[in-house]
Every structure is written in C-alpha cells, then in structure tokens.
mmCIF file of C-alpha atoms in Angstrom:
data_model
loop_
_atom_site.group_PDB
_atom_site.id
_atom_site.type_symbol
_atom_site.label_atom_id
_atom_site.label_comp_id
_atom_site.label_asym_id
_atom_site.label_seq_id
_atom_site.Cartn_x
_atom_site.Cartn_y
_atom_site.Cartn_z
ATOM 1 C CA UNK A 42 17.766 6.458 58.382
ATOM 2 C CA UNK A 43 19.847 3.700 56.835
ATOM 3 C CA UNK A 44 16.749 1.517 56.513
ATOM 4 C CA UNK A 45 14.871 4.384 54.825
ATOM 5 C CA UNK A 46 17.614 4.764 52.215
ATOM 6 C CA UNK A 47 17.561 1.027 51.707
ATOM 7 C CA UNK A 48 13.821 1.087 51.136
ATOM 8 C CA UNK A 49 14.184 3.940 48.663
ATOM 9 C CA UNK A 50 16.902 2.017 46.862
ATOM 10 C CA UNK A 51 14.709 -1.078 46.767
ATOM 11 C CA UNK A 52 11.741 0.900 45.424
ATOM 12 C CA UNK A 53 13.974 2.495 42.796
ATOM 13 C CA UNK A 54 15.161 -0.913 41.664
ATOM 14 C CA UNK A 55 11.572 -2.167 41.425
ATOM 15 C CA UNK A 56 10.546 0.883 39.375
ATOM 16 C CA UNK A 57 13.524 0.446 37.075
ATOM 17 C CA UNK A 58 12.599 -3.196 36.567
ATOM 18 C CA UNK A 59 8.968 -2.264 35.827
ATOM 19 C CA UNK A 60 9.973 0.471 33.390
ATOM 20 C CA UNK A 61 12.484 -1.869 31.804
ATOM 21 C CA UNK A 62 9.834 -4.531 31.296
ATOM 22 C CA UNK A 63 7.399 -1.967 29.903
ATOM 23 C CA UNK A 64 10.056 -0.634 27.531
ATOM 24 C CA UNK A 65 10.863 -4.171 26.396
ATOM 25 C CA UNK A 66 7.149 -4.827 25.776
ATOM 26 C CA UNK A 67 6.889 -1.658 23.701
ATOM 27 C CA UNK A 68 9.954 -2.637 21.677
ATOM 28 C CA UNK A 69 8.662 -6.161 21.126
ATOM 29 C CA UNK A 70 5.224 -4.805 20.169
ATOM 30 C CA UNK A 71 6.846 -2.417 17.721
ATOM 31 C CA UNK A 72 8.835 -5.206 16.112
ATOM 32 C CA UNK A 73 5.729 -7.405 15.932
ATOM 33 C CA UNK A 74 3.712 -4.638 14.289
ATOM 34 C CA UNK A 75 6.541 -3.973 11.836
ATOM 35 C CA UNK A 76 6.584 -7.638 10.878
ATOM 36 C CA UNK A 77 2.835 -8.138 10.732
ATOM 37 C CA UNK A 78 1.357 -4.764 9.743
ATOM 38 C CA UNK A 79 0.602 -5.949 6.216
ATOM 39 C CA UNK A 80 -1.473 -8.804 7.545
ATOM 40 C CA UNK A 81 -3.344 -6.502 9.915
ATOM 41 C CA UNK A 82 -3.952 -3.914 7.191
ATOM 42 C CA UNK A 83 -5.213 -6.519 4.731
ATOM 43 C CA UNK A 84 -7.466 -8.153 7.322
ATOM 44 C CA UNK A 85 -8.895 -4.772 8.354
ATOM 45 C CA UNK A 86 -9.536 -3.843 4.720
ATOM 46 C CA UNK A 87 -11.278 -7.164 4.094
ATOM 47 C CA UNK A 88 -13.467 -6.770 7.175
ATOM 48 C CA UNK A 89 -14.454 -3.220 6.217
ATOM 49 C CA UNK A 90 -15.128 -4.242 2.618
ATOM 50 C CA UNK A 91 -17.384 -7.084 3.708
ATOM 51 C CA UNK A 92 -19.736 -4.734 5.536
ATOM 52 C CA UNK A 93 -19.736 -2.011 2.890
ATOM 53 C CA UNK A 94 -20.241 -4.336 -0.076
ATOM 54 C CA UNK A 95 -22.924 -6.451 1.575
ATOM 55 C CA UNK A 96 -24.967 -3.318 2.327
ATOM 56 C CA UNK A 97 -24.323 -1.689 -1.053
ATOM 57 C CA UNK A 98 -27.440 -2.948 -2.785
ATOM 58 C CA UNK A 99 -25.377 -4.190 -5.732
ATOM 59 C CA UNK A 100 -26.376 -7.398 -7.528
ATOM 60 C CA UNK A 101 -25.090 -10.517 -5.768
ATOM 61 C CA UNK A 102 -22.756 -11.455 -8.618
ATOM 62 C CA UNK A 103 -21.038 -8.051 -8.433
ATOM 63 C CA UNK A 104 -20.758 -8.323 -4.636
ATOM 64 C CA UNK A 105 -19.024 -11.687 -4.928
ATOM 65 C CA UNK A 106 -16.647 -10.453 -7.629
ATOM 66 C CA UNK A 107 -15.721 -7.307 -5.670
ATOM 67 C CA UNK A 108 -15.062 -9.215 -2.446
ATOM 68 C CA UNK A 109 -13.007 -11.812 -4.331
ATOM 69 C CA UNK A 110 -10.864 -9.077 -5.895
ATOM 70 C CA UNK A 111 -10.318 -7.427 -2.493
ATOM 71 C CA UNK A 112 -9.442 -10.759 -0.846
ATOM 72 C CA UNK A 113 -6.961 -11.612 -3.589
ATOM 73 C CA UNK A 114 -5.439 -8.152 -3.374
ATOM 74 C CA UNK A 115 -5.094 -8.485 0.402
ATOM 75 C CA UNK A 116 -3.478 -11.919 0.095
ATOM 76 C CA UNK A 117 -1.028 -10.666 -2.535
ATOM 77 C CA UNK A 118 -0.146 -7.690 -0.311
ATOM 78 C CA UNK A 119 0.413 -9.897 2.755
ATOM 79 C CA UNK A 120 2.710 -12.265 0.861
ATOM 80 C CA UNK A 121 4.654 -9.454 -0.789
ATOM 81 C CA UNK A 122 3.473 -10.268 -4.310
ATOM 82 C CA UNK A 123 2.188 -6.672 -4.440
ATOM 83 C CA UNK A 124 4.409 -3.955 -2.982
ATOM 84 C CA UNK A 125 3.346 -0.874 -1.066
ATOM 85 C CA UNK A 126 4.178 1.198 -4.148
ATOM 86 C CA UNK A 127 1.977 -0.989 -6.347
ATOM 87 C CA UNK A 128 -0.832 -0.733 -3.810
ATOM 88 C CA UNK A 129 -0.498 3.042 -3.983
ATOM 89 C CA UNK A 130 -0.768 2.856 -7.773
ATOM 90 C CA UNK A 131 -3.942 0.812 -7.433
ATOM 91 C CA UNK A 132 -5.427 3.485 -5.163
ATOM 92 C CA UNK A 133 -4.464 6.093 -7.753
ATOM 93 C CA UNK A 134 -6.099 4.035 -10.487
ATOM 94 C CA UNK A 135 -9.268 3.775 -8.423
ATOM 95 C CA UNK A 136 -9.324 7.530 -7.845
ATOM 96 C CA UNK A 137 -8.921 8.191 -11.561
ATOM 97 C CA UNK A 138 -11.500 5.602 -12.621
ATOM 98 C CA UNK A 139 -15.301 5.966 -12.695
ATOM 99 C CA UNK A 140 -15.494 3.965 -9.436
ATOM 100 C CA UNK A 141 -15.857 6.934 -7.074
ATOM 101 C CA UNK A 142 -18.636 8.459 -9.183
ATOM 102 C CA UNK A 143 -20.386 5.099 -9.557
ATOM 103 C CA UNK A 144 -20.151 4.464 -5.813
ATOM 104 C CA UNK A 145 -21.822 7.827 -5.217
ATOM 105 C CA UNK A 146 -24.715 6.862 -7.481
ATOM 106 C CA UNK A 147 -25.113 3.533 -5.720
ATOM 107 C CA UNK A 148 -25.005 5.141 -2.277
ATOM 108 C CA UNK A 149 -27.689 7.715 -3.144
ATOM 109 C CA UNK A 150 -29.787 5.040 -4.797
ATOM 110 C CA UNK A 151 -29.589 2.717 -1.807
ATOM 111 C CA UNK A 152 -29.966 5.407 0.850
ATOM 112 C CA UNK A 153 -32.599 7.697 -0.637
ATOM 113 C CA UNK A 154 -34.264 6.505 -3.823
ATOM 114 C CA UNK A 155 -35.032 2.833 -3.160
ATOM 115 C CA UNK A 156 -36.562 3.371 0.333
ATOM 116 C CA UNK A 157 -38.674 6.323 -0.870
ATOM 117 C CA UNK A 158 -42.356 6.214 -1.815
ATOM 118 C CA UNK A 159 -41.536 6.938 -5.457
ATOM 119 C CA UNK A 160 -43.098 4.807 -8.155
ATOM 120 C CA UNK A 161 -40.792 2.412 -9.996
ATOM 121 C CA UNK A 162 -40.822 4.777 -12.962
ATOM 122 C CA UNK A 163 -39.824 7.718 -10.746
ATOM 123 C CA UNK A 164 -37.050 5.681 -9.142
ATOM 124 C CA UNK A 165 -35.651 4.704 -12.528
ATOM 125 C CA UNK A 166 -35.730 8.346 -13.635
ATOM 126 C CA UNK A 167 -33.973 9.386 -10.411
ATOM 127 C CA UNK A 168 -31.174 6.839 -10.872
ATOM 128 C CA UNK A 169 -30.769 7.982 -14.473
ATOM 129 C CA UNK A 170 -30.300 11.586 -13.298
ATOM 130 C CA UNK A 171 -27.702 10.468 -10.753
ATOM 131 C CA UNK A 172 -25.825 8.586 -13.468
ATOM 132 C CA UNK A 173 -25.655 11.724 -15.587
ATOM 133 C CA UNK A 174 -24.376 13.686 -12.584
ATOM 134 C CA UNK A 175 -21.791 10.973 -11.866
ATOM 135 C CA UNK A 176 -20.591 11.063 -15.450
ATOM 136 C CA UNK A 177 -20.086 14.803 -15.136
ATOM 137 C CA UNK A 178 -18.021 14.225 -12.005
ATOM 138 C CA UNK A 179 -15.886 11.560 -13.643
ATOM 139 C CA UNK A 180 -15.309 13.760 -16.692
ATOM 140 C CA UNK A 181 -14.484 16.699 -14.370
ATOM 141 C CA UNK A 182 -17.354 18.829 -15.622
ATOM 142 C CA UNK A 183 -18.675 19.534 -12.124
ATOM 143 C CA UNK A 184 -16.848 21.864 -9.741
ATOM 144 C CA UNK A 185 -17.038 21.188 -6.002
ATOM 145 C CA UNK A 186 -19.025 24.392 -5.533
ATOM 146 C CA UNK A 187 -21.600 23.258 -8.089
ATOM 147 C CA UNK A 188 -21.881 19.844 -6.457
ATOM 148 C CA UNK A 189 -22.355 21.478 -3.077
ATOM 149 C CA UNK A 190 -25.379 23.305 -4.492
ATOM 150 C CA UNK A 191 -26.764 20.010 -5.791
ATOM 151 C CA UNK A 192 -26.589 18.138 -2.466
ATOM 152 C CA UNK A 193 -27.787 20.953 -0.210
ATOM 153 C CA UNK A 194 -31.354 19.609 0.119
ATOM 154 C CA UNK A 195 -30.193 16.228 1.471
ATOM 155 C CA UNK A 196 -27.130 17.301 3.482
ATOM 156 C CA UNK A 197 -26.188 19.484 6.428
ATOM 157 C CA UNK A 198 -23.101 21.690 6.424
ATOM 158 C CA UNK A 199 -20.816 20.805 9.351
ATOM 159 C CA UNK A 200 -18.631 23.201 11.326
ATOM 160 C CA UNK A 201 -15.506 21.931 9.515
ATOM 161 C CA UNK A 202 -16.965 22.928 6.150
ATOM 162 C CA UNK A 203 -17.823 19.387 5.042
ATOM 163 C CA UNK A 204 -21.265 18.067 4.204
ATOM 164 C CA UNK A 205 -22.963 15.281 6.154
ATOM 165 C CA UNK A 206 -25.759 13.457 4.386
ATOM 166 C CA UNK A 207 -29.096 13.473 6.182
ATOM 167 C CA UNK A 208 -30.303 10.150 7.509
ATOM 168 C CA UNK A 209 -33.960 10.738 6.693
ATOM 169 C CA UNK A 210 -34.531 13.579 4.225
ATOM 170 C CA UNK A 211 -38.129 14.335 3.287
ATOM 171 C CA UNK A 212 -39.597 13.402 -0.086
ATOM 172 C CA UNK A 213 -39.571 17.103 -0.964
ATOM 173 C CA UNK A 214 -35.843 17.322 -0.187
ATOM 174 C CA UNK A 215 -35.087 14.236 -2.290
ATOM 175 C CA UNK A 216 -37.108 15.645 -5.200
ATOM 176 C CA UNK A 217 -35.240 18.949 -4.934
ATOM 177 C CA UNK A 218 -31.922 17.101 -4.906
ATOM 178 C CA UNK A 219 -32.867 15.271 -8.112
ATOM 179 C CA UNK A 220 -34.089 18.496 -9.719
ATOM 180 C CA UNK A 221 -30.732 20.065 -8.846
ATOM 181 C CA UNK A 222 -28.917 17.072 -10.346
ATOM 182 C CA UNK A 223 -30.850 17.409 -13.601
ATOM 183 C CA UNK A 224 -30.265 21.160 -13.799
ATOM 184 C CA UNK A 225 -26.535 20.687 -13.198
ATOM 185 C CA UNK A 226 -26.252 17.866 -15.761
ATOM 186 C CA UNK A 227 -28.116 19.927 -18.349
ATOM 187 C CA UNK A 228 -25.966 22.990 -17.643
ATOM 188 C CA UNK A 229 -22.786 20.935 -18.060
ATOM 189 C CA UNK A 230 -24.231 19.379 -21.251
ATOM 190 C CA UNK A 231 -23.849 15.848 -19.923
ATOM 191 C CA UNK A 232 -25.199 13.399 -22.529
ATOM 192 C CA UNK A 233 -28.745 12.282 -21.867
ATOM 193 C CA UNK A 234 -27.765 8.613 -21.703
ATOM 194 C CA UNK A 235 -27.060 5.990 -19.014
ATOM 195 C CA UNK A 236 -23.721 5.810 -17.213
ATOM 196 C CA UNK A 237 -24.278 2.365 -15.749
ATOM 197 C CA UNK A 238 -20.892 0.670 -15.689
ATOM 198 C CA UNK A 239 -20.213 -2.564 -13.839
ATOM 199 C CA UNK A 240 -18.489 -1.621 -10.565
ATOM 200 C CA UNK A 241 -16.815 -5.029 -10.196
ATOM 201 C CA UNK A 242 -15.363 -4.776 -13.710
ATOM 202 C CA UNK A 243 -14.055 -1.261 -13.065
ATOM 203 C CA UNK A 244 -12.371 -2.378 -9.829
ATOM 204 C CA UNK A 245 -10.745 -5.295 -11.624
ATOM 205 C CA UNK A 246 -9.408 -2.964 -14.312
ATOM 206 C CA UNK A 247 -7.950 -0.582 -11.693
ATOM 207 C CA UNK A 248 -6.160 -3.466 -9.938
ATOM 208 C CA UNK A 249 -4.790 -5.189 -13.008
ATOM 209 C CA UNK A 250 -3.546 -1.964 -14.628
ATOM 210 C CA UNK A 251 -1.185 -1.577 -11.665
ATOM 211 C CA UNK A 252 -0.064 -5.213 -11.883
ATOM 212 C CA UNK A 253 0.653 -5.071 -15.618
#
C-alpha cells in the first residue's frame, strides 16, 4: 500500500512537471508571437500578394509596382515606421478608393472574358461594360440587391446567403451577365465612357495618403 501511494506520488510529480513544461512552452510561444507578429503578418501578406498579383492578368509593370508597394509597406510595418493605426487607415483608404471596383473588373476579365470564345471586339466591349458597372459601384450608384441581379448568371447562391462565382459558366451565362451589367449601368445613368484607372497608381495613392 505504501509503495502504491509512492507510485501515485511519483506519477503526480511527473504529470506536474509535464504540465509545467507545456505551460512554459505556451507562455514562451505567446511572448514570441507578441514580439514577432508584425513580421509574420507582413510575410504572410507578401506571400498572399505574390500569388494574387501574378495571376491577376495585369500588365507586368503594374504587377511589379504593386508588389514593390506591398513589400515596402510590409517592411515599414515590421520596423514600426508604420503603426497599426496607420495600417488601418490605409485599409480604409483602399476601401474608399476605386481599387475594389477595379479589382472586380480585372477578376471578371481574367476569369471569364479573356478565356471565352469571344472575338477581340466582343471582349473589348465586355470589359467596357464591366468598367461602367465598376464606376457605378465606386460612386455608390449600385445597391447590393441590384448587383446580385447582375451576377446571378455566373454565380451560385450559397446557404449562408453569399454568392460564389462559377468556375466554368457557359457562354450564354457570360453573355447574360454582360447584358445585365449594361442594363444596370444604363439604368443608373453611368457615363458611357471608360473607367480604366491604373491599379498600381491607385494603391500608391491609398498608401501615401495615410502616411502624409
């Protein structure tokens, strides 16, 4: 009986040591993360940006400029030259700029229009329609409900109420999507002119407005 209690006491000590070591590891890990989270965040953002930008279909000069801006921003954030508050302001500037609308045009162009069997003239007309729709979004002339109606032919409604773009819509679905875009742009009286801003320039403006 005495030996049994001794064994239990020994096991308890071993468990306490193990838990103590585990707790110490968690504490050390937490401190390490607290000290290095900026570096991890910046590195993760750079890695994600590399993939997205390289597959964006943008001209090479714009790709290089965008990646350079993101790298510089990440370096400034890691070294503390840019604070968390300033980074938040940059995100706000991006949200309020034409960047989101322009990115939508580029995504639809790269995903649906360029790979399609449209003629070059039809592709150019399709991109022009998307630019008009994007301008309406940037100028807040398109409600979410109206935009939902536009994208229905090329998207599936998910259980959570969000839309998921189809991987391989038919030519008929793409044509209907573009017809919807034109009808919406006309209804909102969006000017019949290009909205083809330089994405790299717009990103630079959003960053430097926060730094000023």
